[in-house]
Tab-separated table of C-alpha atoms in Angstrom:
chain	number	residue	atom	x	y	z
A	249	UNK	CA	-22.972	40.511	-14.108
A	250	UNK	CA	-24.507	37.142	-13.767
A	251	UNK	CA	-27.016	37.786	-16.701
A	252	UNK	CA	-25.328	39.153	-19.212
A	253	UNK	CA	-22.247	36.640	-19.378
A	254	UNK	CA	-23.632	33.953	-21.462
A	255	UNK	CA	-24.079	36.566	-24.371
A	256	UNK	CA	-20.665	38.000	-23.662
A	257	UNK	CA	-18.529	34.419	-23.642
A	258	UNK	CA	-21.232	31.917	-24.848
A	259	UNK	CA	-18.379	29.261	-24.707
A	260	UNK	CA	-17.495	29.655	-20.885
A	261	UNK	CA	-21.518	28.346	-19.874
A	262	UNK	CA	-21.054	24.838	-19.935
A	263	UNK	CA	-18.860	24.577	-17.589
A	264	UNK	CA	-20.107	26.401	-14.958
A	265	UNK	CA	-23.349	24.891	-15.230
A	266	UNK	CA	-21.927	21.587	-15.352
A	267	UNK	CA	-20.054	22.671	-11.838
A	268	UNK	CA	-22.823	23.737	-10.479
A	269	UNK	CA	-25.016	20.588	-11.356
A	270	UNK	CA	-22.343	18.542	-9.074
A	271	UNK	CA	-22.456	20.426	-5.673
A	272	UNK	CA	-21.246	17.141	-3.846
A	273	UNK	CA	-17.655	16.718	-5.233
A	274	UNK	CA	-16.792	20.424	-4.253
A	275	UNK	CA	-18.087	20.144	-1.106
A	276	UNK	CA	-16.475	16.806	-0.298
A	277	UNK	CA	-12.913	18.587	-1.178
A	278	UNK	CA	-13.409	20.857	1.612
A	279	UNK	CA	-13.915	18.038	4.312
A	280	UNK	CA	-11.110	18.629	7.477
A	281	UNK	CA	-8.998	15.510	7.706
A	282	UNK	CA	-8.428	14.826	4.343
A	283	UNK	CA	-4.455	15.716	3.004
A	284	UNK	CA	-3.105	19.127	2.881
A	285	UNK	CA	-6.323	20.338	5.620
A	286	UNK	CA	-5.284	22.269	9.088
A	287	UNK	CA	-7.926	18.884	10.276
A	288	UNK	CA	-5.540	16.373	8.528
A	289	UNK	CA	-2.465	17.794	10.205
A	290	UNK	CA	-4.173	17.636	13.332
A	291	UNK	CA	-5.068	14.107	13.155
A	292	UNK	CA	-1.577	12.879	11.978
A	293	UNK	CA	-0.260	14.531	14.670
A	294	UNK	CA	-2.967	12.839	17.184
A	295	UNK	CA	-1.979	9.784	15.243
A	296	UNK	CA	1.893	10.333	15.976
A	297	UNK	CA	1.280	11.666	19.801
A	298	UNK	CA	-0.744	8.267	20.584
A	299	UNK	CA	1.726	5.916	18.944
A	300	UNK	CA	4.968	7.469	20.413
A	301	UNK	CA	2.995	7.489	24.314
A	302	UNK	CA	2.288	4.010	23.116
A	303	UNK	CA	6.028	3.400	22.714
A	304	UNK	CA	7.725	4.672	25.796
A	305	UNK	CA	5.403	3.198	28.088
A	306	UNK	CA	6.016	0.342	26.808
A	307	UNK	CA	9.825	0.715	26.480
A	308	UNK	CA	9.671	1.554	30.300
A	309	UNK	CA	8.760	-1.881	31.175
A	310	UNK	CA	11.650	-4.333	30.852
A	311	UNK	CA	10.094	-7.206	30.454
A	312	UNK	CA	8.144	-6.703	27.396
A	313	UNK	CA	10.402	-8.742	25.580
A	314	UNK	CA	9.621	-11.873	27.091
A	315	UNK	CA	6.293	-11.811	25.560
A	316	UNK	CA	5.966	-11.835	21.284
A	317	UNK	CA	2.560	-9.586	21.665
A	318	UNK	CA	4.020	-6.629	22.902
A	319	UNK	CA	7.403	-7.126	20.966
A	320	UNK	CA	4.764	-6.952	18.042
A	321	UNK	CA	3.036	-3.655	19.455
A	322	UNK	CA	6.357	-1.860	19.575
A	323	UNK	CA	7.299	-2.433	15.884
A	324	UNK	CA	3.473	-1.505	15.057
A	325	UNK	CA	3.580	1.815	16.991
A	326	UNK	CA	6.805	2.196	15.807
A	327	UNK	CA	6.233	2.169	12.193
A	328	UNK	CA	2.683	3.830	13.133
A	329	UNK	CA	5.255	6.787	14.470
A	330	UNK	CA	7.244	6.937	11.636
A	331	UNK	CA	4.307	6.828	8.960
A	332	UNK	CA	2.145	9.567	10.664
A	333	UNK	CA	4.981	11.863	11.223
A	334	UNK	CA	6.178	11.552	8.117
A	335	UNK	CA	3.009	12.704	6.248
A	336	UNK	CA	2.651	14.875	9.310
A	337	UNK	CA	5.681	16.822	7.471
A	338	UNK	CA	3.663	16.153	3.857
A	339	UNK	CA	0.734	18.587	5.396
A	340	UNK	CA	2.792	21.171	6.805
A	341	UNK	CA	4.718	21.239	3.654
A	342	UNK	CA	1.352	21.026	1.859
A	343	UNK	CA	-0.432	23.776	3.908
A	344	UNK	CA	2.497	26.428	3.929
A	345	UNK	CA	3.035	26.787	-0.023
A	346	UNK	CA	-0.385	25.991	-0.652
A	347	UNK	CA	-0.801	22.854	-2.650
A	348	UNK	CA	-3.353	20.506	-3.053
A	349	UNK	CA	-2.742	16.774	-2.251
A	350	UNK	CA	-6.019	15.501	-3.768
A	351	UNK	CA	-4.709	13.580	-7.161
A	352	UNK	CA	-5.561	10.206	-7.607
A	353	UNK	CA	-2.291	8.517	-6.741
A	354	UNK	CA	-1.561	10.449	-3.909
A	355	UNK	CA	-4.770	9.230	-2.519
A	356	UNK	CA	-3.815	6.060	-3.898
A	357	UNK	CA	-0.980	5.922	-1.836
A	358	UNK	CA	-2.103	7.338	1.747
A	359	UNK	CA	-5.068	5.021	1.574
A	360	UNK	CA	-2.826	1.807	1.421
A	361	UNK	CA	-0.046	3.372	3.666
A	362	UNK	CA	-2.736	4.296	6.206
A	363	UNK	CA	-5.123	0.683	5.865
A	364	UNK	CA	-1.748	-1.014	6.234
A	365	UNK	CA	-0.316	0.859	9.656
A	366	UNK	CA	-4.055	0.858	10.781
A	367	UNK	CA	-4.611	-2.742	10.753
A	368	UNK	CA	-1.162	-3.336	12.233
A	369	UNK	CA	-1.624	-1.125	14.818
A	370	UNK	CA	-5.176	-2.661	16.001
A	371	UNK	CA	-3.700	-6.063	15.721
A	372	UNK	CA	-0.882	-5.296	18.259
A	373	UNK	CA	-3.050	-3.499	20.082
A	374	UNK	CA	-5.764	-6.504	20.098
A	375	UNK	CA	-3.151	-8.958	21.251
A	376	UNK	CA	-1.593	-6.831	23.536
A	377	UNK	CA	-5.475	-6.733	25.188
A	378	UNK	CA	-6.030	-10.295	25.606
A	379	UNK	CA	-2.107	-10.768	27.154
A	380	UNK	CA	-3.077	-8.059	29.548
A	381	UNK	CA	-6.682	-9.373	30.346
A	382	UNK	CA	-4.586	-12.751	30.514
A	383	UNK	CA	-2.387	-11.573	33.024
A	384	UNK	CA	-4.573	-9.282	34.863
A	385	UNK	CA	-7.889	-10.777	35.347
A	386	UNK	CA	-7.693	-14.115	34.495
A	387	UNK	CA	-4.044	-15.621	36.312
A	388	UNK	CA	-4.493	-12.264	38.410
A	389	UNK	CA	-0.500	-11.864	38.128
A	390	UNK	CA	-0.667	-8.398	38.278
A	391	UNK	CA	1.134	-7.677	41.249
A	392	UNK	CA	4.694	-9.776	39.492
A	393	UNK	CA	3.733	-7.408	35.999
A	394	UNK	CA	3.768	-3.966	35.312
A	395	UNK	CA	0.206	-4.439	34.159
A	396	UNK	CA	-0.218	-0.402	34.326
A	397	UNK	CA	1.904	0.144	31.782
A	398	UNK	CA	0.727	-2.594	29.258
A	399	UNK	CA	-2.944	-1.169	29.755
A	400	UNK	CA	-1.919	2.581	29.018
A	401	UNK	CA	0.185	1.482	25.398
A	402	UNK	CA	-2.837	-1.189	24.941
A	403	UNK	CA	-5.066	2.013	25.742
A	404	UNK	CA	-2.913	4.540	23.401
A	405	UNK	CA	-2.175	2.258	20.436
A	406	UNK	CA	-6.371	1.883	20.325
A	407	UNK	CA	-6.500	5.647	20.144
A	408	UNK	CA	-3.623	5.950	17.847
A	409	UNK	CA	-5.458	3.248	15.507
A	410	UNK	CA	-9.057	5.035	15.715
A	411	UNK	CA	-7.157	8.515	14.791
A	412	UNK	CA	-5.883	6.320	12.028
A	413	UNK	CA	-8.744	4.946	10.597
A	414	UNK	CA	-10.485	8.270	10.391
A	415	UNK	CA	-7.179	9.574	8.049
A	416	UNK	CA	-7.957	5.961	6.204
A	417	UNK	CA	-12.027	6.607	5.358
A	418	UNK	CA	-11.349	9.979	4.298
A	419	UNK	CA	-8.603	8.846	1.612
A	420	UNK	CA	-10.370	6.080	0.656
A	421	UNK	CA	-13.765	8.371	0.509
A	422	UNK	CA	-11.276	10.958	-1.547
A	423	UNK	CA	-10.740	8.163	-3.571
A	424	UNK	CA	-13.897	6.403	-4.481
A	425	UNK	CA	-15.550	9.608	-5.201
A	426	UNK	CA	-13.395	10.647	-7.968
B	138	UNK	CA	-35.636	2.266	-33.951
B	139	UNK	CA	-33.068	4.371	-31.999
B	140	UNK	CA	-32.672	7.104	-34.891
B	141	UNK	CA	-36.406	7.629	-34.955
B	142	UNK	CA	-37.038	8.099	-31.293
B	143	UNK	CA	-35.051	11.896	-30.614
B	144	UNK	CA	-37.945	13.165	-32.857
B	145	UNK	CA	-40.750	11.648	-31.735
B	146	UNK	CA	-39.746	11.897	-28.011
B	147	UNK	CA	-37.153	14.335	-27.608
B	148	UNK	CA	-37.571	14.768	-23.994
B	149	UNK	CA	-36.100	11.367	-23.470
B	150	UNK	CA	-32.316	12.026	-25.214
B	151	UNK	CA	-30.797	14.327	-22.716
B	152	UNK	CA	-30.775	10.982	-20.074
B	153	UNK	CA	-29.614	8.455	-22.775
B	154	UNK	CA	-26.588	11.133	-23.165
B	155	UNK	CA	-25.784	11.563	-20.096
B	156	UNK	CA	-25.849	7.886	-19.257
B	157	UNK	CA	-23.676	7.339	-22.073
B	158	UNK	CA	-20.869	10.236	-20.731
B	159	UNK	CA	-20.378	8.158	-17.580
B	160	UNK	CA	-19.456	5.165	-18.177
B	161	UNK	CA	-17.138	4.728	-14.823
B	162	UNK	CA	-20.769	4.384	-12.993
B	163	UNK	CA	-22.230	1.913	-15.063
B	164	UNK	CA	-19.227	-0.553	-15.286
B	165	UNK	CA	-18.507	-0.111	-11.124
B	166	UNK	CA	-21.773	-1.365	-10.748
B	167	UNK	CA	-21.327	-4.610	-12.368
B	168	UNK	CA	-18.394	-5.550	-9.867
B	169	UNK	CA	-18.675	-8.879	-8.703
B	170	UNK	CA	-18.930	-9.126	-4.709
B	171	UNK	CA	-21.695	-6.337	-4.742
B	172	UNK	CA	-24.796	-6.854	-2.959
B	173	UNK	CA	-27.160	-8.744	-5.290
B	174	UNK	CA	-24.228	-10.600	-7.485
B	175	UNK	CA	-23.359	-14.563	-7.458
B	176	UNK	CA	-20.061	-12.955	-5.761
B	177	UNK	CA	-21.124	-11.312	-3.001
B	178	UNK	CA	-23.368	-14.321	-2.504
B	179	UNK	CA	-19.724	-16.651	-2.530
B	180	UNK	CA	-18.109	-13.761	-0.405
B	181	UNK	CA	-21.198	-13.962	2.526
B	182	UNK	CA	-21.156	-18.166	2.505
B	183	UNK	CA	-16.986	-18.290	2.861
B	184	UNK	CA	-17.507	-15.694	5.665
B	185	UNK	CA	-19.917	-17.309	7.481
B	186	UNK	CA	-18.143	-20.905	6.714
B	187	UNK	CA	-14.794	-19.456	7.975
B	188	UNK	CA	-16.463	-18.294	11.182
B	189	UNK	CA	-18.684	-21.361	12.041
B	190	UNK	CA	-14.959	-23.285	11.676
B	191	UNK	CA	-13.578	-21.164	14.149
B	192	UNK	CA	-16.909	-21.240	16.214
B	193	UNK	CA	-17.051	-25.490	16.099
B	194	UNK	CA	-12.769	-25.753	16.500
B	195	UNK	CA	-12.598	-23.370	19.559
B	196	UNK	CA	-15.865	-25.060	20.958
B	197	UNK	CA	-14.578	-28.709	20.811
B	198	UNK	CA	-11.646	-27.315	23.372
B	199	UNK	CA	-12.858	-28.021	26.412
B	200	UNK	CA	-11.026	-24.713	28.506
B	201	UNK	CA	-11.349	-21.883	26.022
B	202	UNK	CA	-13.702	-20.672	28.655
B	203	UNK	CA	-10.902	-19.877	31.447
B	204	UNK	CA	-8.982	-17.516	28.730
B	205	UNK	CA	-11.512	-14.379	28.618
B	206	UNK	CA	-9.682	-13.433	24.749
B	207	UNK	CA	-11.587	-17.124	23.665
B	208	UNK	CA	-14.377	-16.138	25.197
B	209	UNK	CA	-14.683	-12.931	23.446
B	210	UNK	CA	-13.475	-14.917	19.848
B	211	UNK	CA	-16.482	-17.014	20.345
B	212	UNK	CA	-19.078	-14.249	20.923
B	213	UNK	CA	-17.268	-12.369	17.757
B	214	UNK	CA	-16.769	-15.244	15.190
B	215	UNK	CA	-20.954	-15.954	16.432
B	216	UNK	CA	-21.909	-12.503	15.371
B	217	UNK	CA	-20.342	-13.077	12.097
B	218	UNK	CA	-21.875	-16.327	11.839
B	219	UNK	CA	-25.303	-14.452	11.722
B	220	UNK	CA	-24.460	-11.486	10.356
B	221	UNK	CA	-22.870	-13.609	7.374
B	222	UNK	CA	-25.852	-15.965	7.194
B	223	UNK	CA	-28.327	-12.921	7.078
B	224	UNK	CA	-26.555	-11.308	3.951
B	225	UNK	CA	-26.314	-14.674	2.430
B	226	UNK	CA	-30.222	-15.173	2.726
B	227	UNK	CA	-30.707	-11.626	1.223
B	228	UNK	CA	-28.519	-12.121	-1.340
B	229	UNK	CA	-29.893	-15.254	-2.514
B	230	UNK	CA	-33.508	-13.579	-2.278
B	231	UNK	CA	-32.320	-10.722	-4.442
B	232	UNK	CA	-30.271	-13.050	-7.057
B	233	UNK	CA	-34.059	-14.811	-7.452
B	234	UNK	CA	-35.959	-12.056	-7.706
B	235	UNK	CA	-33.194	-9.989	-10.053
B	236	UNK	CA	-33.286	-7.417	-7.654
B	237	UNK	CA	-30.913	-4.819	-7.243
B	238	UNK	CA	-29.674	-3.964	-4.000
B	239	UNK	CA	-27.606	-0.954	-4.744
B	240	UNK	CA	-29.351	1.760	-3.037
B	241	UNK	CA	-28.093	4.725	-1.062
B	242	UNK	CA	-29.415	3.371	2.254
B	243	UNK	CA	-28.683	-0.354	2.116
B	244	UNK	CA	-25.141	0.233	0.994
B	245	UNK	CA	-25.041	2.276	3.918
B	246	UNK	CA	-26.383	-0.369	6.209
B	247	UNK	CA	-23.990	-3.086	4.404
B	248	UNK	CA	-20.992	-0.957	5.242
B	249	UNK	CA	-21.633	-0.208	8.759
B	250	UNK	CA	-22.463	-3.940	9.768
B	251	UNK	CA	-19.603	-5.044	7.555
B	252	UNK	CA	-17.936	-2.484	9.579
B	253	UNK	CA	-18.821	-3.499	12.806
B	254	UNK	CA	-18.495	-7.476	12.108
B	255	UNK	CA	-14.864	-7.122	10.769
B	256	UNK	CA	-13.467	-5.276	13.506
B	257	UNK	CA	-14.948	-7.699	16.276
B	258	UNK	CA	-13.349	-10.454	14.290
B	259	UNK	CA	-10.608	-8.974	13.887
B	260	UNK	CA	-9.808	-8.173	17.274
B	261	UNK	CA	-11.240	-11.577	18.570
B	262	UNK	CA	-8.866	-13.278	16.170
B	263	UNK	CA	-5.545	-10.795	17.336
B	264	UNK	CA	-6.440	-10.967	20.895
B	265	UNK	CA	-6.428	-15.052	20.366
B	266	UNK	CA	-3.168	-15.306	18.351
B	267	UNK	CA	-1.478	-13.248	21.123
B	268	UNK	CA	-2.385	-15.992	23.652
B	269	UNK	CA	-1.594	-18.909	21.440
B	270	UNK	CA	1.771	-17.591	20.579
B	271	UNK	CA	2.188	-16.837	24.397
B	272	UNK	CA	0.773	-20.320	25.590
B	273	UNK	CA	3.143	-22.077	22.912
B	274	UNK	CA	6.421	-20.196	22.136
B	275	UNK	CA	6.877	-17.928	25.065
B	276	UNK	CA	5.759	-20.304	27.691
B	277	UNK	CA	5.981	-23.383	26.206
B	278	UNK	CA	2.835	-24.722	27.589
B	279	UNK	CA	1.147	-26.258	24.955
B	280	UNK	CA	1.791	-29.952	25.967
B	281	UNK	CA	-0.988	-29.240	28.598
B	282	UNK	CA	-3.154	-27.020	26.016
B	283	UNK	CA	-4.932	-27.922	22.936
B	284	UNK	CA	-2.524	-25.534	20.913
B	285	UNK	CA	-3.459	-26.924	17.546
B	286	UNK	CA	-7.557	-25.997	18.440
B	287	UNK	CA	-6.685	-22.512	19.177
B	288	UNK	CA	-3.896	-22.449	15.912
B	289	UNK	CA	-6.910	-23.345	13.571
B	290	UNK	CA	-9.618	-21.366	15.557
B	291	UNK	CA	-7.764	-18.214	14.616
B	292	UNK	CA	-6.735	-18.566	11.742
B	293	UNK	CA	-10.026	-19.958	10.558
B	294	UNK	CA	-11.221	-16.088	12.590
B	295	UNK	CA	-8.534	-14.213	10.421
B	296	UNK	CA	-9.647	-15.979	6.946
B	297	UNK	CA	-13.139	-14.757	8.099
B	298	UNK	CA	-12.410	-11.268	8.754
B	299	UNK	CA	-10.467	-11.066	5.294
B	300	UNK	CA	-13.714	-11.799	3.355
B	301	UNK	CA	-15.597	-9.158	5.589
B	302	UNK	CA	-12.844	-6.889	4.865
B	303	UNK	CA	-13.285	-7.312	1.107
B	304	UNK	CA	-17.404	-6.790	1.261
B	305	UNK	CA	-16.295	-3.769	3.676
B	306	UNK	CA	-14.845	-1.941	0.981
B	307	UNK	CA	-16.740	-2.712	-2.106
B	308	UNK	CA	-19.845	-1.388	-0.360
B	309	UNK	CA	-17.667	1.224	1.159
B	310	UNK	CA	-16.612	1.967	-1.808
B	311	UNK	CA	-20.451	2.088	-3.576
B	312	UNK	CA	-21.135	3.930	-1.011
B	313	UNK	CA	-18.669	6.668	-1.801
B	314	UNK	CA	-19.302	6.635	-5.944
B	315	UNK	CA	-22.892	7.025	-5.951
């Protein structure tokens, strides 16, 4: 079969050698985690899973509001929820009639949504650390604070991020590799 | 010269061709900010100046010691300091002896430290904005505090981690074009 096509349609050649000569950009497409991938779904929904925990242990203490960190934490995870469930709803959408998500402005897009939630996320998680290590370790005012429940949503917005950054390298990989 | 040289070396045109059919590659590499440029150079000296300022201001407080989140702000903004410093040296070695550092295996070593570096300063510098805000706005505290010390130490930590961020993904991003 192989052999005989370049006398057959002399025209079609080119391009197949010139696919095969770049074996990298067709195996980066195929990477889980990136948009529109079973992996991708998965990790939104990680994503979404750690930021909503994040939430509602938080939103079980009632005195969170007296202190700006974890005010801040809640609107991170918060938006962190509503960003990863919404392209949660892009993949499924994107998996079930079979369409590719890798164009340049989509990728465009997710990498900025995603860098943007990411380093919010971290940075309510960070502060939300050092109040708790505050509280905990150095005053050692732990038994007046619920300090359980700011070290699990400290502990779950730092997973939530990580799952986050992973969706964030990939787009931005799927990016720079175009 | 050029019209001659196809027949006397005709080995030689297929590269000239293809360099000429990718011209994305050849302009990314002139980015300034790269490894080996006057602005990556300017990127690695305002790093490392923004972290020694946050190193010297939090150091000149006399109890940064009793909050572990300074603590850990110190021991990140000092990595950057010589993480910064060593770039800057490299760079200035490779701008004097015009040579390029745009290979495969230091980008990847680039990234990863940049990496690394930014998200220690980055959390150093969230971890201590959550306890200055708490110190002065939720407790009101900072009468007995050096507020103003901690105010600049951060932000000087923050201005820091924005130039790593920027070296992060132009080697990131060299990283993923080659």
């Amino acid at each position: 079969m192989f052999s005989s096509r370049p006398a057959v349609h002399p025209v079609e050649a080119p391009p197949m050698t010139e696919a095969a000569e770049n074996p990298p950009r067709l195996r980066m497409k195929d990477i889980q985690g990136m948009p529109g991938t079973c992996g991708g779904l998965a990790l939104r929904l990680l994503q979404f899973a750690f930021a909503a925990s994040a939430l509602c242990v938080m939103a079980t203490t009632n005195d969170f509001t007296s202190v700006t960190a974890f005010c801040y934490l809640v609107a991170a995870v918060s938006l962190q929820c509503l960003w990863s469930l919404s392209l949660a709803i892009v993949d499924v959408y994107a998996l079930l009639v079979m369409r590719c998500l890798r164009n340049r402005r989509i990728a465009c897009f997710f990498t900025l949504g995603d860098g943007i939630t990411s380093t919010f996320t971290f940075a309510g998680a960070c502060s939300a650390a050092g109040i708790t290590v505050l509280i905990g370790n150095d005053l050692g005012l732990c038994s007046e604070n619920h300090c359980g429940s700011f070290e699990t949503a400290t502990a779950m917005a730092f997973l939530s991020w990580f799952a986050v950054s992973i969706s964030f390298m990939l787009n931005f990989w799927l990016l720079a590799a175009r």
